[in-house]
Every structure is written in C-alpha cells, then in structure tokens.
Coordinates of C-alpha atoms and ligand atoms in Angstrom, one line a residue:
X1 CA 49.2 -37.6 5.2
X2 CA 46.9 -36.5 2.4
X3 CA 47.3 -35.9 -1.3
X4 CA 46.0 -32.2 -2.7
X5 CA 45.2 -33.2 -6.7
X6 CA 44.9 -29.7 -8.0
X7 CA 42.9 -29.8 -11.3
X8 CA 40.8 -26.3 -12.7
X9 CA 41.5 -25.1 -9.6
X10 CA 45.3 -23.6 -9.1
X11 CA 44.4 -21.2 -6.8
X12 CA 44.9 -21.1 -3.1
X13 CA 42.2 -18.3 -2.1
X14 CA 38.6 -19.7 -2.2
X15 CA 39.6 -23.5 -2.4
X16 CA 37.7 -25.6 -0.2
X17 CA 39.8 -28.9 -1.6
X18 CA 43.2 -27.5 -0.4
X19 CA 41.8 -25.7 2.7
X20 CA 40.1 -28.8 4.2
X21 CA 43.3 -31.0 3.4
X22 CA 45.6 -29.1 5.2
X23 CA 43.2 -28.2 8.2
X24 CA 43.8 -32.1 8.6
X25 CA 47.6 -31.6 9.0
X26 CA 50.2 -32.5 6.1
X27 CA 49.6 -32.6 2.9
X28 CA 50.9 -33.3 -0.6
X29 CA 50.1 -30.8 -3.3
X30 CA 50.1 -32.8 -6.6
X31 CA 49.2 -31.1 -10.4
X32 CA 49.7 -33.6 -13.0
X33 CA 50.7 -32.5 -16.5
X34 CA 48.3 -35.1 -18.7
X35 CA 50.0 -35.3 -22.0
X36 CA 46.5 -36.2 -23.7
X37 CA 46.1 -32.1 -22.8
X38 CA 48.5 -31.7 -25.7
X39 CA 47.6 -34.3 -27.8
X40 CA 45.6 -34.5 -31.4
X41 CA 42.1 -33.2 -31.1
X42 CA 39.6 -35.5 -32.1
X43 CA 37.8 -33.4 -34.9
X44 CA 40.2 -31.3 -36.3
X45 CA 44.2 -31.5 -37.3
X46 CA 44.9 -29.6 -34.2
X47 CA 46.7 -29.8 -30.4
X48 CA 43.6 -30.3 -28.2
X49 CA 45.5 -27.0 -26.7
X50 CA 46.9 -24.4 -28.4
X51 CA 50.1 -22.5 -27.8
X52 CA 48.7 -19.8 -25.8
X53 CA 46.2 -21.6 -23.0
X54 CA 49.4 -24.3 -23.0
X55 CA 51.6 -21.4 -21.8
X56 CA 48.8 -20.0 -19.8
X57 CA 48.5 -23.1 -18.0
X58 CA 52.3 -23.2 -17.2
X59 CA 52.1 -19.7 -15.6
X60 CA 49.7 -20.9 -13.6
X61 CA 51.1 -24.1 -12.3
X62 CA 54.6 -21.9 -11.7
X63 CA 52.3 -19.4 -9.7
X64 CA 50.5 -22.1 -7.6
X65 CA 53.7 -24.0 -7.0
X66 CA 55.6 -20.0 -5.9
X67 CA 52.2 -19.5 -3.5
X68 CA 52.8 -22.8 -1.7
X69 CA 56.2 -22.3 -1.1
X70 CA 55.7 -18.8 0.2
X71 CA 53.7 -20.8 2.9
X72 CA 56.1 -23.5 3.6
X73 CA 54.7 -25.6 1.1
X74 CA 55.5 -27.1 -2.6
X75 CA 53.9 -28.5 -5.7
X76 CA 55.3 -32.2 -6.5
X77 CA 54.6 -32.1 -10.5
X78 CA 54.5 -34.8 -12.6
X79 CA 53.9 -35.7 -16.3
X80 CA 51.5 -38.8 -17.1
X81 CA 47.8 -39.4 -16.6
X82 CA 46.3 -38.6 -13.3
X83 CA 44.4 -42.3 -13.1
X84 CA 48.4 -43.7 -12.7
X85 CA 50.2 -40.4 -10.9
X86 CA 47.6 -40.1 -8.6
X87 CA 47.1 -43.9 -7.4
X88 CA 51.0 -44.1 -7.3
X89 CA 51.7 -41.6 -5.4
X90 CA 49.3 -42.5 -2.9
X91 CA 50.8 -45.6 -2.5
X92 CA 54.3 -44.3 -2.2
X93 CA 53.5 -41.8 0.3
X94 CA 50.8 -44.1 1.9
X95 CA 48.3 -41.2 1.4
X96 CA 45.2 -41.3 3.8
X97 CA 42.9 -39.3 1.7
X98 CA 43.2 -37.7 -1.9
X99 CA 41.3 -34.5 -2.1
X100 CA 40.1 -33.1 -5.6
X101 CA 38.3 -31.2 -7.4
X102 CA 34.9 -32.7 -9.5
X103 CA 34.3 -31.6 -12.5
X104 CA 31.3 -32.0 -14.6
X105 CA 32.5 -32.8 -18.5
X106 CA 32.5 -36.1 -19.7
X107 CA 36.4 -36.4 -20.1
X108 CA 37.4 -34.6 -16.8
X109 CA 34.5 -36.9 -15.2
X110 CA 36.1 -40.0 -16.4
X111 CA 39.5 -39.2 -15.4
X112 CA 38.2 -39.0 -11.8
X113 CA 36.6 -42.1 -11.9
X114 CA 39.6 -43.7 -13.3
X115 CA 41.8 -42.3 -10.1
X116 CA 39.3 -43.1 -8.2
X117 CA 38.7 -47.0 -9.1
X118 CA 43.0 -47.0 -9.1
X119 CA 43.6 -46.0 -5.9
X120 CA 45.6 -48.0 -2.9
X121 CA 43.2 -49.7 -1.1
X122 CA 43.7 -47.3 1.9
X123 CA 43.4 -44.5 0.6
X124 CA 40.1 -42.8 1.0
X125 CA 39.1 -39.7 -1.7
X126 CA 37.0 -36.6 -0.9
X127 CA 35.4 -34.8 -3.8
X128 CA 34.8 -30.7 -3.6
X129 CA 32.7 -28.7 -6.3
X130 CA 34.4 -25.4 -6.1
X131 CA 34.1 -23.8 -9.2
X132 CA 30.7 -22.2 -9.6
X133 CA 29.6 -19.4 -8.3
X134 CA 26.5 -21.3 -6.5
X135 CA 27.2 -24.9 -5.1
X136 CA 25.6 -27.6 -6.7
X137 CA 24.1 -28.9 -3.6
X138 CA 22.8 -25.3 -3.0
X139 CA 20.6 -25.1 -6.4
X140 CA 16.4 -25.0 -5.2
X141 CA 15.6 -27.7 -8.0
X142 CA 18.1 -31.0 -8.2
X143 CA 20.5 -30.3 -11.1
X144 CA 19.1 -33.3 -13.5
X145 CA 15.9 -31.4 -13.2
X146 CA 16.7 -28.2 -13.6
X147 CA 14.9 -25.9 -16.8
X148 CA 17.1 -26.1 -20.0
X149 CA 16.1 -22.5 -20.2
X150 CA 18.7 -19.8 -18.9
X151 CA 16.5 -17.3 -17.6
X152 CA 13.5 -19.4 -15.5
X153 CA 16.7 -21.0 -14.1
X154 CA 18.2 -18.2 -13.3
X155 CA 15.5 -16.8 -11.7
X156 CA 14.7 -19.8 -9.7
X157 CA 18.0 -19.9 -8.1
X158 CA 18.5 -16.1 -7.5
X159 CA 15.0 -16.2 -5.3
X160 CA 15.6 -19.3 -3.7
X161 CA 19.2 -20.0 -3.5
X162 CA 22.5 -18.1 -1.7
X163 CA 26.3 -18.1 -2.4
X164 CA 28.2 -19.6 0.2
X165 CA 31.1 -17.6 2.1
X166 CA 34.4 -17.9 0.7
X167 CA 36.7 -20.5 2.1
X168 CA 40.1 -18.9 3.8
X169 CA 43.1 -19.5 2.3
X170 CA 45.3 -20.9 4.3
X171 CA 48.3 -19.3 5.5
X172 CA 50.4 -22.5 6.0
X173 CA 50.8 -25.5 4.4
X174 CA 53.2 -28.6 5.7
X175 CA 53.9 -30.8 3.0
X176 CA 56.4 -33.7 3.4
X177 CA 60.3 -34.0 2.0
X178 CA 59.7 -35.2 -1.8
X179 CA 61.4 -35.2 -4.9
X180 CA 58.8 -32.2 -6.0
X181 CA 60.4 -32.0 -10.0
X182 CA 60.1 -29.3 -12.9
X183 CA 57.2 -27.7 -14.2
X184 CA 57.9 -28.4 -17.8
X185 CA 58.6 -25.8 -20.2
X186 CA 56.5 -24.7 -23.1
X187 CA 59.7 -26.2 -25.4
X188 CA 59.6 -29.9 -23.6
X189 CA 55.3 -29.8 -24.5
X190 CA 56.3 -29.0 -28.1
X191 CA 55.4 -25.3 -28.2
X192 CA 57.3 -22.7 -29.5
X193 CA 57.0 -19.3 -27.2
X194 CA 53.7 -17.9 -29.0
X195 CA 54.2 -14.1 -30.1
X196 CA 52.8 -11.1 -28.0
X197 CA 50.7 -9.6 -30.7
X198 CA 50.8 -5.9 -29.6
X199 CA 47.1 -5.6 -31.0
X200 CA 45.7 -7.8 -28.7
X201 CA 43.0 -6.5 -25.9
X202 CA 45.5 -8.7 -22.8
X203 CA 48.6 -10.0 -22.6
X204 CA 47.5 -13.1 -21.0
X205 CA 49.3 -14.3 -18.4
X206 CA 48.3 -17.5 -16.2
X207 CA 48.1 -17.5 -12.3
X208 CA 46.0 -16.9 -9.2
X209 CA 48.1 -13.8 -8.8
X210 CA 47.6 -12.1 -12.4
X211 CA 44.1 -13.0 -11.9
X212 CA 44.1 -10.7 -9.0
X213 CA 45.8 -8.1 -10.3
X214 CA 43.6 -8.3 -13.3
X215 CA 40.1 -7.7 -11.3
X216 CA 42.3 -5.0 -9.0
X217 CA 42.8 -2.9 -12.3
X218 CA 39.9 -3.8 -14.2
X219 CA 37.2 -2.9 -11.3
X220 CA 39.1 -1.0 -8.8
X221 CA 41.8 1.4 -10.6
X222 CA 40.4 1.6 -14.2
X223 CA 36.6 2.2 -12.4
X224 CA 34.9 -0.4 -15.1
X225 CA 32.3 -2.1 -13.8
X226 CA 30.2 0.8 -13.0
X227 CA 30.1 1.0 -17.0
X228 CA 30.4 -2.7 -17.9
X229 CA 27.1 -3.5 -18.9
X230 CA 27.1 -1.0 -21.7
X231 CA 30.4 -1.4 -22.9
X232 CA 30.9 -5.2 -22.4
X233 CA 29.7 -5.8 -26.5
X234 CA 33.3 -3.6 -27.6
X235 CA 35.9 -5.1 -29.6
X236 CA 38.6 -3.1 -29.1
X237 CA 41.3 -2.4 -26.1
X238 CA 41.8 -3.8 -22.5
X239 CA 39.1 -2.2 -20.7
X240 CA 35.6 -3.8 -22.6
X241 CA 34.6 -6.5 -20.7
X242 CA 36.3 -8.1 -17.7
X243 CA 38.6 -10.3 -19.3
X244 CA 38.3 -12.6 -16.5
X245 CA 37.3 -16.0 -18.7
X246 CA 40.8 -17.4 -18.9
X247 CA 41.3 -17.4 -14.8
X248 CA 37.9 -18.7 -14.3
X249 CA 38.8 -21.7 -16.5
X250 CA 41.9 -22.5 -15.0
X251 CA 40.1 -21.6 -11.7
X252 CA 43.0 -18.9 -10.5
X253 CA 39.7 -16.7 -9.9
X254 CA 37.0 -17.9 -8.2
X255 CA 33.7 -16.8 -9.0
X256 CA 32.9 -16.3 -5.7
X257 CA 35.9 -13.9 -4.6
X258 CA 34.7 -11.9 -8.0
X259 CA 30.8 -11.7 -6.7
X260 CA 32.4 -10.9 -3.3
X261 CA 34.4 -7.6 -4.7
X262 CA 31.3 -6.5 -7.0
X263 CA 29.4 -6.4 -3.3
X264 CA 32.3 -4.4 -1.9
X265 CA 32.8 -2.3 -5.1
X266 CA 28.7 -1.8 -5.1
X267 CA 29.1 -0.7 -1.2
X268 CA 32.1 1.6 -1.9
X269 CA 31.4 2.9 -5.2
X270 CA 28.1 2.4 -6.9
X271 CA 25.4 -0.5 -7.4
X272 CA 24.0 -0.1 -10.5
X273 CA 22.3 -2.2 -13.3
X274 CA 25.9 -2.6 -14.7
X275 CA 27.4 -3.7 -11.4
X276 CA 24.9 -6.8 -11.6
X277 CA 25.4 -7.7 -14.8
X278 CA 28.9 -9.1 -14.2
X279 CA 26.8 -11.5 -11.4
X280 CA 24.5 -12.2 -14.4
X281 CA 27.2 -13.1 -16.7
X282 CA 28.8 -15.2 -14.1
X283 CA 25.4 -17.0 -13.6
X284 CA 25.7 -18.2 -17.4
X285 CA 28.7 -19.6 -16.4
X286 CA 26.9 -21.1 -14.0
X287 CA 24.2 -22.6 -16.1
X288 CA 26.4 -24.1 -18.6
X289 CA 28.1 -25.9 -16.0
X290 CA 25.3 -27.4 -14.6
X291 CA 23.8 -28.1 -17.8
X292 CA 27.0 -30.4 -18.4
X293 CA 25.8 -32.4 -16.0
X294 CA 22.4 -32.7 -16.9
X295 CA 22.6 -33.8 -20.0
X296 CA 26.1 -35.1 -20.1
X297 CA 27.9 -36.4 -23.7
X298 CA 25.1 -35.2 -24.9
X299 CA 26.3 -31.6 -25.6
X300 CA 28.7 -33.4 -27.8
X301 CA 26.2 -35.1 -30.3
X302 CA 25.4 -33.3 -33.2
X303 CA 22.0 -32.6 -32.9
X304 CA 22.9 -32.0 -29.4
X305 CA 20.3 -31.7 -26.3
X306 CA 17.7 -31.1 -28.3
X307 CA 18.2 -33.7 -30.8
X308 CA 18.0 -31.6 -34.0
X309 CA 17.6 -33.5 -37.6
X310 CA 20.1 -31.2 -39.1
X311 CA 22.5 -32.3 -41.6
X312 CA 25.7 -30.9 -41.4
X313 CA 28.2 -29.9 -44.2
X314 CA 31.4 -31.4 -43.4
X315 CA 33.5 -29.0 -46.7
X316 CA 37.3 -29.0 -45.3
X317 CA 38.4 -26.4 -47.2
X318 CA 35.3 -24.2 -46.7
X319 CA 35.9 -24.6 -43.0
X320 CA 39.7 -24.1 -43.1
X321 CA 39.1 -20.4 -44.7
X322 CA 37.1 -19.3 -41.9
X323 CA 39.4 -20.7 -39.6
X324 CA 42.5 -19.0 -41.0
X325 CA 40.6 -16.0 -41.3
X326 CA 40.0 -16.2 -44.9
X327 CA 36.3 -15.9 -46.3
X328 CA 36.6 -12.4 -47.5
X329 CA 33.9 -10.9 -45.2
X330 CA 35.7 -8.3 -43.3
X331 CA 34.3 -9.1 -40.1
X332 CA 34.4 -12.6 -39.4
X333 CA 38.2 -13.0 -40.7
X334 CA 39.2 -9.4 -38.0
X335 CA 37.8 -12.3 -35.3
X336 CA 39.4 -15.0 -36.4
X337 CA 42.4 -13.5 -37.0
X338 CA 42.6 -11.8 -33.4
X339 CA 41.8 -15.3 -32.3
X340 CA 44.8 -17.2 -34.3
X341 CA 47.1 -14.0 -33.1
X342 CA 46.3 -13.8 -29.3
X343 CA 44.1 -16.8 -28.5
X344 CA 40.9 -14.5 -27.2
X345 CA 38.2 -13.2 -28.9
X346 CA 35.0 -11.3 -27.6
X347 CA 31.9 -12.4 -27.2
X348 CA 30.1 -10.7 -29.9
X349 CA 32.7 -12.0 -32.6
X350 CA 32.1 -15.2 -30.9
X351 CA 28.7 -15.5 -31.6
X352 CA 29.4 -13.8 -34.9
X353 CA 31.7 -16.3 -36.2
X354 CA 29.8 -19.3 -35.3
X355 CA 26.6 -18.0 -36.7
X356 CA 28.7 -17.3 -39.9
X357 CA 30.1 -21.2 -39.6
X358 CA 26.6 -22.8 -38.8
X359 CA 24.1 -20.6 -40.5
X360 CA 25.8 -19.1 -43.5
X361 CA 27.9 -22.0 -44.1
X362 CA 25.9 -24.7 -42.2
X363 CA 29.1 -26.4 -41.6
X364 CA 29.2 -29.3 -38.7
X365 CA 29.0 -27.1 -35.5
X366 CA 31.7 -29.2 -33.6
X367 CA 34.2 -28.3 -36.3
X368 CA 34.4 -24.4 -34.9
X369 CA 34.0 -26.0 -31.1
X370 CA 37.0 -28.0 -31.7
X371 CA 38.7 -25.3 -33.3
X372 CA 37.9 -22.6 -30.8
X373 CA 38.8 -25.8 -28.0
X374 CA 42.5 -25.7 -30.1
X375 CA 42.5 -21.8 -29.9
X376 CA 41.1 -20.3 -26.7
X377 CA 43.4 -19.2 -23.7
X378 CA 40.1 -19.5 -22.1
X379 CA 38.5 -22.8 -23.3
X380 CA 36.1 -24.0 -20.9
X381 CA 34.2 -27.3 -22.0
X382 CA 30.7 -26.7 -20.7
X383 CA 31.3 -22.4 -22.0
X384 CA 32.1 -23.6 -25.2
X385 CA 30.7 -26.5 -26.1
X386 CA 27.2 -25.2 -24.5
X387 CA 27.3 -21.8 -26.5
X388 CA 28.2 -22.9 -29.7
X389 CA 25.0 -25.3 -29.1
X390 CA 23.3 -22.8 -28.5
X391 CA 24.4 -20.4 -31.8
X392 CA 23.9 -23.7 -34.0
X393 CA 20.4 -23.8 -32.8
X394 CA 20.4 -27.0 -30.6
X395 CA 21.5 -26.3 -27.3
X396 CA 20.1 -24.5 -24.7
X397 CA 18.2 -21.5 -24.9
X398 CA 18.8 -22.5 -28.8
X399 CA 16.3 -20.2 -31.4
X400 CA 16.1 -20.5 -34.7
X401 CA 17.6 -17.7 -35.7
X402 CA 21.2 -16.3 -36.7
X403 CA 22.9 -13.3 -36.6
X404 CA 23.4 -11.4 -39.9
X405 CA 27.3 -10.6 -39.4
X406 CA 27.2 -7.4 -42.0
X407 CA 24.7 -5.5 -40.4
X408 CA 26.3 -6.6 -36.5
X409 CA 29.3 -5.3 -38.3
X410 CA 27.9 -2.1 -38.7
X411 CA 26.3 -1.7 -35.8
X412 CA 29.0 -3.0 -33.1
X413 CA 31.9 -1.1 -35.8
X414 CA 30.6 1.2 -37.2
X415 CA 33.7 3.2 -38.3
X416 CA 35.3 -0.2 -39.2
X417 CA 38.5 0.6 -36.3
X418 CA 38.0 -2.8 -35.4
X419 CA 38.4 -4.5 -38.5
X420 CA 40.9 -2.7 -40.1
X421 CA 42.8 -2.8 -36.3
X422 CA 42.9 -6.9 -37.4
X423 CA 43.1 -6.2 -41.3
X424 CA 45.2 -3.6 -42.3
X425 CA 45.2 -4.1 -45.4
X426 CA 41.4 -2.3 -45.9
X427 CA 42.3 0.7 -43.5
X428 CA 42.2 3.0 -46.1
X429 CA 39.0 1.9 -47.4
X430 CA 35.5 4.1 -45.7
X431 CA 34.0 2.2 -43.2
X432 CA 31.0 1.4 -45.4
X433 CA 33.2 0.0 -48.0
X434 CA 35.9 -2.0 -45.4
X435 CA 32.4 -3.9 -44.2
X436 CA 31.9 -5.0 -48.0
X437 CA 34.7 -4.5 -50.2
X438 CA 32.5 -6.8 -52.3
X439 CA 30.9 -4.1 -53.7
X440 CA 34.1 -2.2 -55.1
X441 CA 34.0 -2.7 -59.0
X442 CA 37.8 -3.3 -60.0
X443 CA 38.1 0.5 -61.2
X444 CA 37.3 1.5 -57.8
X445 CA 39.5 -1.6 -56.1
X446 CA 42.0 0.3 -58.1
X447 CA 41.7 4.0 -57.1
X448 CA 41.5 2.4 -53.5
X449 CA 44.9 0.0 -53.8
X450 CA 43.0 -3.3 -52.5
X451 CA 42.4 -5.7 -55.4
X452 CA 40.3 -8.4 -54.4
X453 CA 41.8 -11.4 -54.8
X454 CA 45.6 -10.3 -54.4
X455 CA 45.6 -7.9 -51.4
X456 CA 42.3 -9.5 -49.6
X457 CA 40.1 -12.5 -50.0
X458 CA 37.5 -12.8 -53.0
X459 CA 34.5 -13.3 -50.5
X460 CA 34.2 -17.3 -50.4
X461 CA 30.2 -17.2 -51.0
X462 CA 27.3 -14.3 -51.9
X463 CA 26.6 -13.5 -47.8
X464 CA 24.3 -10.3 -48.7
X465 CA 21.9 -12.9 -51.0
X466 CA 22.5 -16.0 -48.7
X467 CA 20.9 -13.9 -45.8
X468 CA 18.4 -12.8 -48.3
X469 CA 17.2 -16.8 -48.4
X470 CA 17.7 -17.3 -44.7
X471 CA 15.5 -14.2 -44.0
X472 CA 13.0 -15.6 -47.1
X473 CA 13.1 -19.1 -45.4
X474 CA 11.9 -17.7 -41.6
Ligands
LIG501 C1 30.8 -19.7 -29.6 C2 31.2 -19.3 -28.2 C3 32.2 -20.0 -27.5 C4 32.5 -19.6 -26.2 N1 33.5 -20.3 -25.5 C5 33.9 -20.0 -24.3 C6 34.9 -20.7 -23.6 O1 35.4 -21.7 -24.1 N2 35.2 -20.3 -22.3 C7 34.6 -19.2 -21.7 O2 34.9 -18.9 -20.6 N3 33.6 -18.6 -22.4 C8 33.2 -18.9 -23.6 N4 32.2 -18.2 -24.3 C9 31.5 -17.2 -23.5 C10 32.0 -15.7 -23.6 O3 32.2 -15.4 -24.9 C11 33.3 -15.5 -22.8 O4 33.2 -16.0 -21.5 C12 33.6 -14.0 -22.7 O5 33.7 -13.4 -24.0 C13 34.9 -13.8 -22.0 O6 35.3 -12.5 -21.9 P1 35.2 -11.8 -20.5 O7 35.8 -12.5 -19.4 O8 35.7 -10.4 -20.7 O9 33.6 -11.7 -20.3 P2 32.7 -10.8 -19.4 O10 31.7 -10.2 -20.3 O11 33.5 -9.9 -18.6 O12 31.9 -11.8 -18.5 C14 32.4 -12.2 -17.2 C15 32.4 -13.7 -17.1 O13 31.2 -14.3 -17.2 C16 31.2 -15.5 -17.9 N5 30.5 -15.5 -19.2 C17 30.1 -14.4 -19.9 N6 29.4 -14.7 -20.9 C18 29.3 -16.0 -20.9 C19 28.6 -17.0 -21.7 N7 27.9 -16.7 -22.8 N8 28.7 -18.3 -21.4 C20 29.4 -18.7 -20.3 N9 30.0 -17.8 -19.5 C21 30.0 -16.5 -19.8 C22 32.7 -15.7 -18.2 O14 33.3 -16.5 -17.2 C23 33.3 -14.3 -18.2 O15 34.7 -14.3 -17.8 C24 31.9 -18.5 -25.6 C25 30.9 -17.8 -26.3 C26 30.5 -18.2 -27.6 C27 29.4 -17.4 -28.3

C-alpha cells in the first residue's frame, strides 16, 4: 500500500501524485495540519497565516477529504509536522511508497527532505512537480540557468517548450480501514470565524470545487476573458481579473486545467489578445516559481538576488500605519484596508502599496512581504516574495523605478469609487480632493465635514514633495 501526502495540491483533477498512486492499487491519502503554519511569523508580530487563508485552507482540506469519499476513498488528517506524521504512518501501515508533491521554497523544501531522510527503511518516496503550468523538466534551458529576466524567459520557453496533457482524475480510490480523524476547526487553530466584509470583490471560499465553479462563472457564464486583458488593472467588484490566485496556491486549480479551458473558450468563443493574456499571467507564475529554485534563500536576503547595497529603514511605527491602513494617503490605506477586511487585494494596489512601503518610505522590503505572507488568502512564497523583490528594486526584472501612488490613483480611480468604497469617511469629498485631502485648508475640511486628524489620518509624510526628490534624484 502507498501513502498519498497531499501538500499545495488538494485537488483531485490534474494531480499526477494521487493519480499514479492509486493506479498502483491502495492508497492512503494523508494532509498534515503543520502547526508551524499558524505559528509566529518571523519578521513581524503576526500568525505566519492569517484568519482568512487559515479558513481557506480548511475548506479546502473538507472538500478534498468530501471528493475522496465520493470515490470510495478518505483523507486520514493529522496535526504535527509532516517529517514525524509522514515517517510514522508509513511505518504503521508498512507503506511501500510515499508520493508527494515537491515544492521549490526553501521551508516547504526542507520539510520534504526531513520526511524524506525519516522515513522506514522500506518505504520508498516518489516526488511529482505538478504545480506549474510548464514542467520543470520540460523548460528548453536547465532551471539554474535560466535568464533572471521575465520576458527572454518567457519567450524561450513559449518557442521551445509545450504543456503537458492533463492527468485524469481518477474515478476510484481504495484506501485502507483507518482511524481517518477531524479536520480541525478554525476555533481549535485559534481563529475566530473572520467577517464576510460585504465590500469585498469574493467571498473566498477554499476547495477544488469552488475553484471550479469560480472559472465556470468567471470565463464561461459572466463571458470575462474575452475582456480580461483590459480590465484586469480594476479595483472594484467580482468580475476584474480572474480571481483565481488563492486556488492556484493551495493548488485546488491547476494551471493546466485553466490553459486547457482558455483553448476551449478561444475555440468556442473568441481568441483574442485578451484570451492570451491570462496564459501570460500564468507564465509569471511560472517564472517566479522557477526562480525559487534558482536562486533559492536568496529571495529572502535583503538585497536579494541581485545583491543590492540598500539600507533599509526598520521605523515600527512608520510601518504599522501603513499596515493598518493609516498613512493618510487615500489610496494606499483603501488597499490596505481591503486587504485587513477580506484578505485580497489587486494587483495594482499591490504594487502600489509596496512601492509606497519601499520607495516613499524605504522601509525593510520583507516587513510588507511578511505582512502580506500574514494577510493574503492567496499567499504564495515564490508570488510574493519574488514580486515584492521585484517592486523594492532587487529582484527579478527589478528597475529602478517606483510608482508615484497619487497620480496611479488618478489614473486607475479616477472618480475616487474605489477609495471612498474602502474609506467612507471621504465619499463626500470630489474625486480630486478624496486623492489628496491634504490640500483642504481647515475652512474647507470644515465646509466638507472631514477634519484631518479626527475623521481621517494627517498624511504621515509630504508624498507630493518626497516624489518631487525621487523624481530630482533619477
Ligand atoms: C507585492 C506583490 C505581492 C504579491 N503576492 C502574491 C502572492 O502571494 N500570491 C499570488 O498568487 N500572487 C501574488 N502577487 C501577484 C498578483 O498580484 C496576484 O496573483 C493577482 O493579483 C491575483 O489576482 P487574480 O487571480 O485575479 O489575477 P489575474 O490577473 O486573473 O491573473 C491570473 C493568475 O496569474 C498569476 N499572476 C498574475 N500576476 C502575477 C504576478 N505578478 N506574479 C505571479 N503570478 C501572477 C496568478 O496566479 C493569478 O491568479 C503579488 C503581486 C505583488 C505586486
């Protein structure tokens, strides 16, 4: 009999790990609940995961284990490391092979190593990339060689490489009598139920089967991709952008089975620039990932791959304003707000807020990764660590430039909806004046009812002059 260790990867369509197992005969589906998931993060005073990807990932353990049973099977869950579950399980079921998962960031790495080096002598492992949307072993140039550049990269693989098929899911699975226990509950982890914020763009829910549903409403009934491209920098609403990032990270989607419906939806429907562009977005995915293991803990250092001599401000309570949403610029505390509320935020108050953090602020970089690690229903290590990298300037693909959040304001909200959506107390200010409330002199805070200070944030530095120096600097 052999041991399925689910990891990133609680899906049952598209997963070569569980499909080869059971092809083999009787298996034992295992997820591990690793309480180090829900410990203290190491740079800030935060749960490694916050209350929303922690009830996210429940969902999606309770959905894996419902899929297996509606096949015959079960999910045995336990609560403990892998590197001592894993090994003693094996033992007790005098497993043949353990099948899992690989994954390339340094922690996730390590834990497979230490299952690995623990387990019974007689029981062999087997090792499965499966969550990119190009195999490793597929990519033209070997991955410690590949360009730290996205786009030469990019090209490279799209001329000379080719997604695999999908592997079926399998519509049986024999698993042996166990004691298969609880998946905890968000109480026993130490969560309270988070709110549903009714202004946030999802109600995110975990599992292979919301997943589904998700990219059968978002593609197929709503009609989406044939606009995403131009509509995937909006703020507002469900239907911007796919909203697929926190199913990818817990792999209930896989990247394949999305390229695999953009082919059928560009058959059915129409193959435009658009229709690509959700392949190109997946192919940053991509690169991160294989980045990860390029260059390894590096992506953790602060001057990070490219070995940057920057000094970083480390000013706590500078940093805990602009993660509560605080600095008095309109546009970065809508983000971070809708961030603290629902545990998403776009990309383009993503890049916003970390420009704001890094360049504006020039706070430590890893402070905001860590915080977004805490925050994110869809925290991925190589997305998040690589890309804020990247927006602090020493990642890849890493310029030397920054994004000035006032006029990206105005540009991306325009008529201000999306701040005031997040900040209601400036929605009767004009769109002009909600971007920079600054400017109000305390007769016109007055006439307007927002007094700086009382009703909304003095802003916490002089952002129109310190863009003035960066751009004088350049
Ligand atoms: C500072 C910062 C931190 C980020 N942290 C994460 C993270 O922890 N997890 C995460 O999945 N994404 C992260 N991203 C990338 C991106 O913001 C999200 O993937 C995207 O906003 C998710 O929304 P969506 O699924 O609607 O994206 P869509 O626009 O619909 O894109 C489709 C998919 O492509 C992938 N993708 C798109 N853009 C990127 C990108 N820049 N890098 C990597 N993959 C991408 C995602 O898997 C996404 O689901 C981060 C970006 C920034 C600037």
């Amino acid at each position: 009999m052999d041991i399925v260790w689910f990891r990133r990867d609680l899906r049952l369509h598209d997963n070569e790990t569980l499909a080869s197992a059971v092809e083999r005969g009787e298996v034992l589906p295992v997820y591990c609940v690793d309480p180090r998931e829900f410990a203290e993060s190491e740079y800030a005073d935060l749960p490694k995961t916050g209350p929303y990807r922690a009830r996210f990932l429940l969902d999606a353990v309770n959905d894996l284990r419902a899929s297996l049973r509606a096949r015959g099977g079960d999910l045995l869950v336990r609560e403990g490391p892998p590197e001592e579950r894993i090994p003693e399980l094996a033992a007790e079921y005098d497993a043949d092979t353990v099948h899992f998962q690989t994954m390339p960031a340094t922690e996730e790495l390590e834990v497979e190593n230490a299952v690995k080096a623990a387990l019974p002598e007689a029981t062999d492992y087997e090792r499965y990339w499966t969550h990119t949307l190009y195999h490793i072993n597929d990519l033209p140039t070997p991955v410690d060689e590949i360009d730290d550049t996205f786009t030469p990269w990019r090209k490279e693989v799209e001329r000379n490489a080719t997604v695999r098929d999908s592997v079926a899911t399998p519509s049986a699975v024999s698993v042996p009598d166990a004691e298969f226990g609880e998946v905890p509950s968000l109480a026993a982890l130490g969560y309270d139920d988070p709110t549903v914020d009714e202004r946030g763009v999802l109600d995110f829910r975990g599992g292979e089967t919301r997943g589904r549903e998700r990219l059968h409403e978002w593609m197929w009934e709503d009609d989406n991709l044939r606009n995403y491209k131009a509509t995937r920098n909006g703020l507002l609403g469900n239907d911007y952008s796919s909203k697929f990032s926190p199913w990818l990270a817990h792999g209930c989607l896989s990247p394949r089975y999305i390229k695999n419906e953009v082919s059928r939806y560009e058959e059915e429907r129409v193959s435009n620039t658009d229709t690509y562009w959700l392949v190109f977005e997946l192919l940053w995915r991509d690169f991160f990932q294989f980045q990860f293991i390029k260059h390894g803990a590096q992506f953790f250092y602060p001057g990070g791959i490219r070995e940057v001599d920057e000094v970083w401000a480390h000013d706590e309570t500078a940093f805990e304003r602009w993660a509560a949403g605080e600095t008095g610029i309109p546009f970065v505390d809508a983000n971070m707000r809708e961030l603290n509320e629902t545990g998403f935020m776009s990309n383009r108050g993503r890049q916003n807020v970390a420009s704001f953090l890094t360049d504006v602020l020039e706070i430590d970089w890893r402070w905001g990764a860590a915080y977004f690690e805490s925050r994110l229903v869809d925290y991925d290590p190589c997305s998040n660590w690589g890309n804020w990298a990247y927006q602090a300037g020493v990642g890849n693909d890493s310029r030397d430039g920054y994004f000035n959040v006032l006029s990206q304001a105005e540009r991306y909200d325009g008529d201000a909806e999306y701040v005031t959506h997040w900040l209601p107390e400036l929605a009767d200010l004009p769109a002009t004046v909600a971007h920079r409330p600054w400017r109000m002199g305390p007769e016109e805070q007055a006439r307007r009812g927002v007094e700086l200070g009382v009703d909304y944030p003095e802003p916490m530095v002089d952002i129109e002059r310190r863009y003035e120096e960066l751009a004088n600097a350049r």
